[in-house]
XYZ file of C-alpha atoms in Angstrom:
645
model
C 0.000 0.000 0.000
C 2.912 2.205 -0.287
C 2.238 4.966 -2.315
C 5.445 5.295 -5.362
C 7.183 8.279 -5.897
C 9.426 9.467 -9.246
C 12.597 9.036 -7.530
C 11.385 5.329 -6.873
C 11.001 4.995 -10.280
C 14.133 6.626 -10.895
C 16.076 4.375 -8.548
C 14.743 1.147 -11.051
C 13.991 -0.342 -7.884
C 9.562 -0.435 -9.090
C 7.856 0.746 -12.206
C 5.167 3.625 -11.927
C 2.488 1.140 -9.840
C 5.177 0.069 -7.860
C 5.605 -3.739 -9.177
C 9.302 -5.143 -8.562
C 10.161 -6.715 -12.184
C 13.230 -8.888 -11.756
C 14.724 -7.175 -14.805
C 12.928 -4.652 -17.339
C 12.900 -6.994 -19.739
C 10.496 -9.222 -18.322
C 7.962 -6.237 -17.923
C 8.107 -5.392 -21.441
C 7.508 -8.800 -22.563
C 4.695 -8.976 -20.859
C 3.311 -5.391 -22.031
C 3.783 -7.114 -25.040
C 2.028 -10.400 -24.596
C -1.372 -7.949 -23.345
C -0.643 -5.759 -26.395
C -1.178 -8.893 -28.876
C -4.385 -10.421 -27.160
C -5.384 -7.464 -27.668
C -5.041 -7.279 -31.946
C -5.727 -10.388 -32.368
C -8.934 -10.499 -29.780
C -10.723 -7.036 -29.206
C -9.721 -4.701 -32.858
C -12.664 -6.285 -34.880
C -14.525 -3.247 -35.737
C -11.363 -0.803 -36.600
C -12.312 1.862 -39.442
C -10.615 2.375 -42.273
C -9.647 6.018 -42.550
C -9.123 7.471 -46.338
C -5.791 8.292 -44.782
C -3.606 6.768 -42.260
C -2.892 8.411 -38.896
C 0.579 8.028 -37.935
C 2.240 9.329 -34.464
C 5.462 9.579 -32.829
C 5.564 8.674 -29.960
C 7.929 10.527 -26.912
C 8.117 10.605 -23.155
C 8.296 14.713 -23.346
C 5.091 15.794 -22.743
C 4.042 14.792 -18.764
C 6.744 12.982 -16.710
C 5.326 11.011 -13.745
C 5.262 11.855 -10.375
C 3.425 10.181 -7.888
C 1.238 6.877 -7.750
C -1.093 7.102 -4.836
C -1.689 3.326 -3.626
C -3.630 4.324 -0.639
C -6.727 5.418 -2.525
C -9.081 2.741 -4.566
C -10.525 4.572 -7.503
C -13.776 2.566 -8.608
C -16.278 2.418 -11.332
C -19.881 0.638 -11.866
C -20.235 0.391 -15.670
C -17.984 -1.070 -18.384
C -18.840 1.618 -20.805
C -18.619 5.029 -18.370
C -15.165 5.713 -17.056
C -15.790 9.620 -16.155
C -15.115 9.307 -12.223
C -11.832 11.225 -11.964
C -12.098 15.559 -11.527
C -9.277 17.551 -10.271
C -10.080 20.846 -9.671
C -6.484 22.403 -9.216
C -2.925 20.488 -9.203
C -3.547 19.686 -5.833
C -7.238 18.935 -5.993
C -9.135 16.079 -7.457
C -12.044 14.598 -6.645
C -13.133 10.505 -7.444
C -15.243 7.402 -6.648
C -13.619 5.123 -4.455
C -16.058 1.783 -3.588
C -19.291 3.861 -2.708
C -17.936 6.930 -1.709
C -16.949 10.323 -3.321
C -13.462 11.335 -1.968
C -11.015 14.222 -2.154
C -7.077 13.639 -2.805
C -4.748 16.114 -1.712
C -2.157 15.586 -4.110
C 0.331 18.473 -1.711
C -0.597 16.466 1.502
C -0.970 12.946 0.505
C -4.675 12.584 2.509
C -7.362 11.289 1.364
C -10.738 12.759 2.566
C -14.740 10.895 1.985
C -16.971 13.999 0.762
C -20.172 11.702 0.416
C -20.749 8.116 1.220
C -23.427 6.637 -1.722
C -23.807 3.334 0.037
C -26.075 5.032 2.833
C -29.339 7.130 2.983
C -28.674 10.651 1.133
C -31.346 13.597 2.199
C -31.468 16.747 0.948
C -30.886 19.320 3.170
C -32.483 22.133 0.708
C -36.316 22.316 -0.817
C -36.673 22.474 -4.248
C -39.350 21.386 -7.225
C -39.095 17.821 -8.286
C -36.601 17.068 -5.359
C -37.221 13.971 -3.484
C -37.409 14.906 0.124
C -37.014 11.110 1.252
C -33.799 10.707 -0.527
C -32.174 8.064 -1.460
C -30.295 4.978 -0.364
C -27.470 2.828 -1.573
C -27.187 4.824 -5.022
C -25.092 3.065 -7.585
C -23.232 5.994 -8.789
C -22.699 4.991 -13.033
C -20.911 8.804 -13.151
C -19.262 11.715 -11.611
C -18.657 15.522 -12.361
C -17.204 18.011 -10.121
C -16.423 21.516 -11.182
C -15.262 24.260 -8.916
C -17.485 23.826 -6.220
C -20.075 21.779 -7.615
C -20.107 17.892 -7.398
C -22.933 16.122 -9.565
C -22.905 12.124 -9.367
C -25.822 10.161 -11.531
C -26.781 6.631 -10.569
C -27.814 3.439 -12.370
C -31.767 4.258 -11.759
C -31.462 7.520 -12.987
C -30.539 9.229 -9.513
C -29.294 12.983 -9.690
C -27.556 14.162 -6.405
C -26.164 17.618 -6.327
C -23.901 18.702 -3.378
C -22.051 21.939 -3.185
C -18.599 21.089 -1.555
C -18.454 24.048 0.688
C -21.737 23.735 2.208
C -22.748 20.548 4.616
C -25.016 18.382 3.238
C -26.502 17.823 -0.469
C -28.611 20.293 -1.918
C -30.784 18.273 -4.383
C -31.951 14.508 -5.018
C -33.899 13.821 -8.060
C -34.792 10.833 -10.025
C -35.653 12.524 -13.914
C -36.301 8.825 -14.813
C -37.170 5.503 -13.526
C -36.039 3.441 -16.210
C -32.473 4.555 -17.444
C -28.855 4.866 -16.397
C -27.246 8.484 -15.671
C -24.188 8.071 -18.663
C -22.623 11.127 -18.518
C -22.944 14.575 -16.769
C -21.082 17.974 -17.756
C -21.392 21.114 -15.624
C -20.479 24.174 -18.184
C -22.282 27.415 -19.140
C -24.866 27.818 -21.540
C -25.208 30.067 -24.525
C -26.394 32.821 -22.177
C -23.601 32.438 -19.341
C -25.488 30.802 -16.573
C -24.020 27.846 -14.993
C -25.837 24.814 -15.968
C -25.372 20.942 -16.367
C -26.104 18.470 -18.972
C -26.902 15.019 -17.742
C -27.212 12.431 -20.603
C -29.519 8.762 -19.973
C -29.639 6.064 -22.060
C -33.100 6.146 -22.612
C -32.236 8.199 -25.362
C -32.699 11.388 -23.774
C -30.311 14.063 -22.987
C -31.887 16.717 -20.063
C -30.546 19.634 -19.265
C -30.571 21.704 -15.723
C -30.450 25.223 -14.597
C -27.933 25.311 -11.668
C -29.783 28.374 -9.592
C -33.289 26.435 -9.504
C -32.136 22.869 -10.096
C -35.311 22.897 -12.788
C -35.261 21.368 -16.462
C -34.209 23.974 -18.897
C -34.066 22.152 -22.055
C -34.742 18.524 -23.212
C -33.492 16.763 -26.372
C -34.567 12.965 -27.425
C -32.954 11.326 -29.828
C -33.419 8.133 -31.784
C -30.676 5.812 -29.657
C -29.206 5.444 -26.242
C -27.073 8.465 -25.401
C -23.456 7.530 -24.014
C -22.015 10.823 -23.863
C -22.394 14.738 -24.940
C -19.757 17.831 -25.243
C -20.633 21.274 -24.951
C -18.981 23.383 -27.295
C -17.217 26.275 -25.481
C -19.363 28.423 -26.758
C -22.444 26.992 -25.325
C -24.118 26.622 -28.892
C -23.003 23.075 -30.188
C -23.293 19.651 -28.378
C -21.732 16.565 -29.804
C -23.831 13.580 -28.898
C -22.465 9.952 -29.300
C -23.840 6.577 -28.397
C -25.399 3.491 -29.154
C -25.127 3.835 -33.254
C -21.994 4.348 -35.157
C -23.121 7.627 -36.632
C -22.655 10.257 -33.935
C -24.509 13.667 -33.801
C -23.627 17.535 -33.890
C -27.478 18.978 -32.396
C -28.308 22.695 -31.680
C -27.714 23.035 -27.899
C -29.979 25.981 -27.683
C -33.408 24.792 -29.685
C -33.760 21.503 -28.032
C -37.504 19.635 -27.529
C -39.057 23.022 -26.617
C -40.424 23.991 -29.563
C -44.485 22.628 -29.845
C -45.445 19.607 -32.242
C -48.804 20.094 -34.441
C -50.546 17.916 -36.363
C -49.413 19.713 -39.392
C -45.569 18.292 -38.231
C -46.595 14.758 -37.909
C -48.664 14.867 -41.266
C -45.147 16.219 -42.784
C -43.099 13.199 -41.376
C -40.184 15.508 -40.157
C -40.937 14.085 -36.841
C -43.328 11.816 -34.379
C -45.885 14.060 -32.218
C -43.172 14.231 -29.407
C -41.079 16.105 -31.845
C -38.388 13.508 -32.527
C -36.711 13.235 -35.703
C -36.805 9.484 -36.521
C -34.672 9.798 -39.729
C -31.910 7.518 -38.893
C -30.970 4.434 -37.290
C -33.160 2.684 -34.957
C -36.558 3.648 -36.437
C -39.607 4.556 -33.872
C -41.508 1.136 -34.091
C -37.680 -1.085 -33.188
C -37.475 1.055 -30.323
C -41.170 0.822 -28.901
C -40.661 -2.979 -29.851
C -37.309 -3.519 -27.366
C -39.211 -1.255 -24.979
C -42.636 -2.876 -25.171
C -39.907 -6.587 -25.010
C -38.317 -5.341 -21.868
C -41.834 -4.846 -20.068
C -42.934 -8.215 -21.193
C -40.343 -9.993 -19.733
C -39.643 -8.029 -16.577
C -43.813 -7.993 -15.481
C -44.573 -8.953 -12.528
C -47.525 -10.802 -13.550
C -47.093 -13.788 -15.881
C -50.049 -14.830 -15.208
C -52.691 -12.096 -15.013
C -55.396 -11.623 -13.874
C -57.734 -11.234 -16.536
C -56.585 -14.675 -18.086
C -58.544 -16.102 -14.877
C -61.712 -14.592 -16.577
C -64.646 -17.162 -18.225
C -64.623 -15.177 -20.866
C -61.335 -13.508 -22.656
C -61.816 -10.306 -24.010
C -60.154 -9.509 -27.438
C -60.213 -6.111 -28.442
C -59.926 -4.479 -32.779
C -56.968 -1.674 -32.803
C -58.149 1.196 -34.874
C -56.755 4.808 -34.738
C -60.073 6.118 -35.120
C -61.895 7.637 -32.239
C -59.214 10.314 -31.424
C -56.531 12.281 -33.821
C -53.630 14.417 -32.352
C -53.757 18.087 -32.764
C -50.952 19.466 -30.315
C -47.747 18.737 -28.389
C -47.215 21.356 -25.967
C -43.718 20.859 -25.152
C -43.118 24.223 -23.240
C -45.408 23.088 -20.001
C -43.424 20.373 -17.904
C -46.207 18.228 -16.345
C -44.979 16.421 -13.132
C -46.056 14.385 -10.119
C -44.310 13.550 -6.804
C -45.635 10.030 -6.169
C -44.879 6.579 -8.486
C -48.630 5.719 -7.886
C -50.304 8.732 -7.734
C -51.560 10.139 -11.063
C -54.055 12.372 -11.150
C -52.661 15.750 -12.069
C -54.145 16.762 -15.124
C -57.862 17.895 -15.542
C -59.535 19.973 -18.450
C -62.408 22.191 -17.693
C -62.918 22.805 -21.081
C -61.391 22.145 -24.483
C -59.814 25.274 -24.221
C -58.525 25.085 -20.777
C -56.545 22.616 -18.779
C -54.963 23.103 -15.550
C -51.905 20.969 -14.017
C -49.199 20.293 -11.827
C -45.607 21.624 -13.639
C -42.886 21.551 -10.707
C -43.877 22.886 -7.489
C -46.630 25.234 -9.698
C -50.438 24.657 -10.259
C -50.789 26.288 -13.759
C -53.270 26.523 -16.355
C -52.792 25.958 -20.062
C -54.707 27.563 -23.275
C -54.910 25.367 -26.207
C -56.603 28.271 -27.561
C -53.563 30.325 -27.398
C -50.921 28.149 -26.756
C -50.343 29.848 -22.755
C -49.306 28.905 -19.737
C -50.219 30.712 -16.865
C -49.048 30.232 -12.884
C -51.937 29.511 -10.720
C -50.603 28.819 -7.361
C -46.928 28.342 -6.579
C -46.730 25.796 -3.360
C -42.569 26.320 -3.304
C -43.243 29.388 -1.282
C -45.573 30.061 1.692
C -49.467 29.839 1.158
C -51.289 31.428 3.635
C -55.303 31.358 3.031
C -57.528 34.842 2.586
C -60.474 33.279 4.426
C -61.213 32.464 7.848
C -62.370 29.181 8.677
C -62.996 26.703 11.328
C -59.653 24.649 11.705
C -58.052 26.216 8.864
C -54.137 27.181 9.197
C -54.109 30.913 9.102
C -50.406 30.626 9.540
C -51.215 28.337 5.576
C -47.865 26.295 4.314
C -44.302 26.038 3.754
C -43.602 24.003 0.148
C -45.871 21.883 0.018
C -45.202 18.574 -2.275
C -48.405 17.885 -3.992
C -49.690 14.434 -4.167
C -52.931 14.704 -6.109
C -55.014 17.550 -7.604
C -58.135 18.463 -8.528
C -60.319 20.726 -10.563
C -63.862 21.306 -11.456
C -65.665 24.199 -12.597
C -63.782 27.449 -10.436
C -62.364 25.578 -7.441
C -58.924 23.732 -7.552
C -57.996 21.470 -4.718
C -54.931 20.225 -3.562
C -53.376 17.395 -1.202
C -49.960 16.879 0.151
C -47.399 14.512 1.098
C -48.343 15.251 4.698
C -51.965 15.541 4.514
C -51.865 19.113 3.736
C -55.203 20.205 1.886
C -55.229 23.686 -0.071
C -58.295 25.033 -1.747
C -58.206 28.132 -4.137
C -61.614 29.501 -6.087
C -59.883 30.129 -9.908
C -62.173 33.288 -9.960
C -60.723 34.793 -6.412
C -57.487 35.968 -5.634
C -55.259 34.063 -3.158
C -56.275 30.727 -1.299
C -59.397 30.109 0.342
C -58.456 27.109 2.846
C -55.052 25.737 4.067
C -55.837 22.454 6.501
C -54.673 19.180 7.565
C -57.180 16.947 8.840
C -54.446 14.154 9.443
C -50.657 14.109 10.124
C -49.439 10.927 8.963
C -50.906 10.054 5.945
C -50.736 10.881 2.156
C -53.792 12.798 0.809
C -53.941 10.116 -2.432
C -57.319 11.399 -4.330
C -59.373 14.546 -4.611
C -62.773 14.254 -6.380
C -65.117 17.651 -6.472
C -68.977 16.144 -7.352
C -72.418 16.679 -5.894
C -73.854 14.773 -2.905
C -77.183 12.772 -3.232
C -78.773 15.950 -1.423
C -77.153 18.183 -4.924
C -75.078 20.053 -2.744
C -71.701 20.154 -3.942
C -69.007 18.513 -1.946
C -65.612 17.114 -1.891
C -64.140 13.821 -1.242
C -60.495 13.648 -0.044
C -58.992 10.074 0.540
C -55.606 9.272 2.081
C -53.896 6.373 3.363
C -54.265 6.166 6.509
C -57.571 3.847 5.227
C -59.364 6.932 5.898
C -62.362 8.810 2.941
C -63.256 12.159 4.424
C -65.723 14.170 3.018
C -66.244 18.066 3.240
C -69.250 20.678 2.214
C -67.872 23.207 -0.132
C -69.663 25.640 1.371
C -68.264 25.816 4.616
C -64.915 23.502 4.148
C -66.166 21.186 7.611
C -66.285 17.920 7.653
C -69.563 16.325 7.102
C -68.413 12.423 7.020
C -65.599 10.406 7.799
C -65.199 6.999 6.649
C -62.496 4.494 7.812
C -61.636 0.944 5.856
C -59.102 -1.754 6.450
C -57.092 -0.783 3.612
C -54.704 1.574 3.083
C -57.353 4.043 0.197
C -55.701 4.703 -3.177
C -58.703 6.066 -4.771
C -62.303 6.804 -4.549
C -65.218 7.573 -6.838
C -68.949 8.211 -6.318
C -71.615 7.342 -8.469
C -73.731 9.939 -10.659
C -76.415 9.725 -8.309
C -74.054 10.303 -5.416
C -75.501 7.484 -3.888
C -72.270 4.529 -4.023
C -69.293 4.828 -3.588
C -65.992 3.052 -4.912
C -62.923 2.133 -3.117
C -59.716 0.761 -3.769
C -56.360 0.890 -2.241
C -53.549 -1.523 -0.656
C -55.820 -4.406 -1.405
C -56.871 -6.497 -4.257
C -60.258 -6.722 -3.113
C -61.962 -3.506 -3.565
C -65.401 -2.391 -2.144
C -68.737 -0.573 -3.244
C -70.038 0.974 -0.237
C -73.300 3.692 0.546
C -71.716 6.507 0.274
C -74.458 8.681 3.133
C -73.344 5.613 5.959
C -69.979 4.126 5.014
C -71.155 0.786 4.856
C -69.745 -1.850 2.211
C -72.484 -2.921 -0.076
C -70.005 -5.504 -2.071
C -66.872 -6.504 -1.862
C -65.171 -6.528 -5.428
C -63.001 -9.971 -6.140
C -60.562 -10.346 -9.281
C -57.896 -8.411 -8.834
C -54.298 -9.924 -7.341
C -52.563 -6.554 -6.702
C -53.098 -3.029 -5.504
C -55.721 -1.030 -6.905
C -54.873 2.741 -7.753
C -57.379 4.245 -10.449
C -61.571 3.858 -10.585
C -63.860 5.550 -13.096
C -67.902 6.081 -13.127
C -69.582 5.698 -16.395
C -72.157 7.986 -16.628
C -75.270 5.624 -16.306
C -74.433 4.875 -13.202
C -74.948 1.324 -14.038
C -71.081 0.386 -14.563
C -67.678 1.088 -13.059
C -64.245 0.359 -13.393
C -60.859 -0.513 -11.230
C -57.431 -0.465 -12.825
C -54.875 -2.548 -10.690
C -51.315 -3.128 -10.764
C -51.888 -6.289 -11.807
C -51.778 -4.733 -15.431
C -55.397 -5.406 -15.850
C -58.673 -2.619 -15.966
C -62.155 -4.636 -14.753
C -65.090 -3.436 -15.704
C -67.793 -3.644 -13.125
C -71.968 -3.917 -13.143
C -73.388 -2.713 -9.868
C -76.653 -5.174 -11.112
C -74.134 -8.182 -10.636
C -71.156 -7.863 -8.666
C -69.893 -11.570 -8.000
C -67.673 -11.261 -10.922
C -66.584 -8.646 -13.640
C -68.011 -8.217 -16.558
C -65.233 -7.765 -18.783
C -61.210 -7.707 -17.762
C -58.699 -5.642 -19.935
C -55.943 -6.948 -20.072
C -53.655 -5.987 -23.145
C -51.564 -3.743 -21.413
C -47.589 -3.984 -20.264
C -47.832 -1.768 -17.277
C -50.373 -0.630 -13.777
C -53.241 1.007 -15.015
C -52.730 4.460 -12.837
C -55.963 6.829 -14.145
C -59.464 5.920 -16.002
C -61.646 8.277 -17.638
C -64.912 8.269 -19.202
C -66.255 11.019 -21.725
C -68.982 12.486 -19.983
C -71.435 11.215 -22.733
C -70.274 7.755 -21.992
C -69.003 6.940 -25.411
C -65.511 6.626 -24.945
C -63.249 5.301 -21.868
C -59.751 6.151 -21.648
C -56.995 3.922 -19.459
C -53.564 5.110 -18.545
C -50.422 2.815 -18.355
C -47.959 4.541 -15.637
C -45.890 5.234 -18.858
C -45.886 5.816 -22.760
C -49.332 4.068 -23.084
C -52.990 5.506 -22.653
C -55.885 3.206 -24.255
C -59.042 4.277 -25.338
C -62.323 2.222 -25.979
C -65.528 2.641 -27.503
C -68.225 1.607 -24.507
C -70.600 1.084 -27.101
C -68.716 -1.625 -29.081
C -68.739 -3.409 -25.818
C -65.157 -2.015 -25.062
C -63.850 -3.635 -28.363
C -62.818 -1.476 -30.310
C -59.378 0.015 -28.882
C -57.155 2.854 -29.998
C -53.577 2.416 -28.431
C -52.112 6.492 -28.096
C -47.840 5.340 -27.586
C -45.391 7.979 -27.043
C -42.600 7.726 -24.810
C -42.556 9.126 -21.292
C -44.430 8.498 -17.627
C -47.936 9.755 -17.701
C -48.880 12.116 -14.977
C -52.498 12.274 -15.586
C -54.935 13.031 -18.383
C -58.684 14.219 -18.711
C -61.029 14.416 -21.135
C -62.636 17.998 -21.575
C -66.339 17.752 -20.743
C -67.921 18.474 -24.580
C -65.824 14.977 -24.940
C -64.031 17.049 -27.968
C -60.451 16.884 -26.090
C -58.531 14.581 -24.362
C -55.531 15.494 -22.721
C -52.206 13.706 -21.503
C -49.142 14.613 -19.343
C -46.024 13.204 -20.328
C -43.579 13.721 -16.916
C -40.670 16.110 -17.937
C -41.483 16.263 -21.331
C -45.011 18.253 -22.600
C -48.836 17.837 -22.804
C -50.538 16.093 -25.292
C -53.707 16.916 -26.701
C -55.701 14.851 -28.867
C -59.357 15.881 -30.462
C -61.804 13.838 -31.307
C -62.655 12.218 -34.746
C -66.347 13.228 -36.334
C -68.267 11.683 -39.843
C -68.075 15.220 -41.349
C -64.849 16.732 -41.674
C -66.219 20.489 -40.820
C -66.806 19.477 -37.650
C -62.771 18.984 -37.750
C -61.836 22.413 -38.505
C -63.657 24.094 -35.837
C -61.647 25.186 -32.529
């Protein structure tokens, strides 16, 4: 463990990692043994340049000086090997096992900045940062600049730490299915200090360094190894999993908005990527839609239990896209938890976007700030066990919004309620302290009053008049409740959660009216059709069940095409069409009246965050997590209908 110095070397007592050859000539020969393995064994793909290359070689450029033997450096990944930084001569900064360390090249000391292998928390608040943290990250690569140290992880983990403050400043997971491959910190066309971090789910995200948020966004047509900023902040270099590299724009990325006039032109898909070369769209939705088959959890589902199996007819024919709005950044803060994006009409649909509640015009392709719950939101109104001292960043779980009122529920239970046609915020509350608030849903009572149903999971369905914001029922199950939905009448009540058996109870007393039996998993999405006859449950199981309240000892018809949990349901409010979201790059739509057998399949690529049809049934709306909204109108027998807006 002796570390080897130049005059060591010198001496010809050790070479530069301190190995005692008997004579030099036995080290050479075996340099040269490695060097042939590796011609005859690992140079299979060399290109042949129109002219050869050739070098002198010298020992005059660097001469070596010290080989430190007391540090391990480490890396995680064949492919990345970017986990060495030194910020001055005497500075540098590297993975060693789990940890980040410093080496002091003038002292010879070795220092641990952050240890990976525990549980990292972030000691600053800020949008899309995961307050939890997170535990045994394996870091894939490193970047430290100045004062800035940046490590990505095999799950797509971002952790930011400042190296002259305690503590890290920001955990982040941009995505759930992809390794971090490379990370630069530079400056962008502007000047501001930014970084780049590179995934190789083919997308390449970039960061604003003051805010933490997502600046710009590029997806390309192949796992992304690594980029390089040109010093001018204009040009990035992208290389990866193709032979043909790339030379992109750094400044236009994916923020520009996709029409249906683009996708007619076949420039580009309706997410705005240019599939002209190598892999085309359909081979990678085929590995993708591979990978999910064989890494379900459910070989056998759930719906293959059914008497009957239900086969469906796949026809793009009930909804065309119109718009991509890719300069909105829908989000969510919890894996199951999907209910962020609601239309109130076809011209206006409000949603979560980073710590922001903001509405968006299709009309006039807007986005306006609603109600920013980063800062502190302290209500207008007084009212019985309301917080008039309101709330400090509050991470939103689940929204909702109907009509003028838009509801809110925390991590922590925190409930927020803001009239869209008053200024400020009506009602800051927290009618528990240890649960998630999990679903909002604004409807009328049997009585026609209008009320709100909050459920969280601490098994608990509270209900409250919107009148006076008090509590006028409280319901509590055996199951941790995921989501909730009342009939039209306002009469039943559904309720899923933690449980594969769900439950239909009376909504006025609380008391279960039918169990529901099919499903093997947890339930986290349930959906009304207007009659009031029929419901429906999507599970984790992968499977939707569609429900008759006339006969409930089995479903009627089970769903089951799908690859992924079925997170949000939706039905048009003239009952025609029903809509089921995958937790990513999947939303299905049937046609009720064809006995749910005629399908569209809507694919893009990107975790949903919620969707909503408007309520003329003209629009229907998607989030796409990090990446833009999606709006798709629906398909009429006479085209004039078509060109109205």
């Amino acid at each position: 463990m002796e570390d080897v110095s130049a005059a060591d070397v010198r001496s010809g007592a050790k070479d530069i990692q301190g190995m005692k050859w008997r004579t030099k000539t036995i080290g050479e020969k075996v340099r040269q043994r490695i060097l042939q393995y590796h011609m005859r064994n690992c140079r299979e793909n060399v290109p042949q340049s129109d002219k050869e290359h050739k070098t002198i070689k010298k020992d005059c450029v660097y001469s070596f000086r010290w080989y430190a033997r007391s540090i391990s450096p480490s890396f995680s990944n064949f492919l990345l090997r970017n986990m060495v930084w030194a910020t001055s001569k005497n500075d540098v900064y590297l993975m060693s096992n789990f940890s980040a360390v410093h080496w002091s090249s003038l002292t010879c000391t070795k220092t641990e900045i952050l240890d990976f292998s525990g549980h990292i928390v972030p000691i600053e608040k800020h949008p899309n940062s995961s307050p939890e943290g997170l535990t045994a990250t394996v870091v894939s690569i490193l970047a430290v600049k100045d004062k800035l140290l940046l490590a990505g992880g095999y799950q797509g983990e971002l952790i930011v730490k400042y190296l002259d403050k305690p503590g890290v400043s920001f955990c982040a997971r941009p995505t759930y299915d992809a390794k971090t491959t490379c990370i630069e910190i530079n400056n962008s066309a502007s000047g501001a200090l930014h970084f780049i971090a590179s995934y190789d789910d083919s997308v390449v995200r970039e960061f604003d360094m003051e805010t933490f948020q997502l600046s710009n966004y590029f997806h390309f047509n192949r796992p992304v190894y690594h980029t390089s900023l040109s010093p001018d902040g204009r040009l990035l270099v992208v290389v990866g999993a193709d032979p043909v590299g790339m030379l992109v724009d750094a400044r236009n990325g994916m923020m520009e908005d996709v029409s249906a006039a683009d996708v007619r032109s076949g420039a580009k898909d309706y997410q705005g990527i240019p599939w002209y070369m190598r892999p085309t769209r359909e081979l990678v939705r085929q590995r993708k839609l591979r990978y999910c088959r064989n890494s379900r959890r459910y070989t056998q589902q759930s719906g293959e239990t059914s008497d009957k199996e239900h086969k469906t007819i796949k026809k793009d024919c009930l909804y065309d896209f119109r718009w991509y709005a890719r300069s909105i950044r829908p989000s969510f803060s919890d894996l199951r938890l999907r209910n962020m994006v609601w239309a109130t009409s076809k011209h206006d649909v409000y949603l979560l976007s980073a710590f922001s509640a903001v509405h968006w015009s299709p009309l006039t392709c807007t986005k306006t700030e609603i109600l920013d719950f980063s800062g502190h939101v302290v209500p207008l109104e007084k009212h019985p066990k309301s917080f008039p001292e309101g709330f400090t960043v509050t991470l939103v779980s689940t929204l909702a919004v109907k009509d003028n009122l838009l509801l809110a529920g925390g991590l922590q239970g925190e409930l927020i309620v803001k009239y869209l046609d008053k200024p400020g915020v009506s009602l800051c509350a927290r009618p528990t302290y240890d649960a998630i608030t999990t679903c909002i849903e604004i409807n009328n009572s049997s009585s026609g009053a209008l009320q709100f149903i909050a459920s969280y999971n601490d098994s608990g369905v509270r209900e409250f008049d919107v009148e006076t914001f008090q509590l006028s029922n409280h319901f509590q199950f055996n199951l941790p409740v995921n989501h909730t939905s009342l009939s039209p009448d306002g009469n039943l009540l559904v309720i899923v959660g933690d449980d594969p058996e769900g439950m239909l109870v009376d909504s006025r007393s609380g008391v279960v009216v039918s169990s529901l039996s099919g499903h093997v998993d947890s339930s986290y999405a349930s959906a009304w059709h207007p009659d009031g006859q029929t419901f429906a449950t999507g599970n984790e199981d992968n499977t939707c069940r569609i429900w008759d309240i006339r006969n409930l000892s089995k479903s009627v018809t089970v769903l089951n095409d799908t690859f992924g949990p079925i997170m949000s349901i939706r039905y048009t409010s003239d009952g025609r069409y029903m809509a089921m979201a995958e937790y990513e790059d999947l939303v299905h739509i049937f046609d009720v009246k064809s006995g749910y057998v005629v399908e569209q399949e809507i694919d893009f690529f990107g975790e949903i965050t919620g969707m909503s049809f408007s309520p003329d049934t003209e629009s229907l709306f998607i989030g796409v997590s990090y990446s833009g909204l999606l709006e798709f109108r629906r398909r009429h027998n006479y085209s004039y209908l078509d060109t109205m807006i």
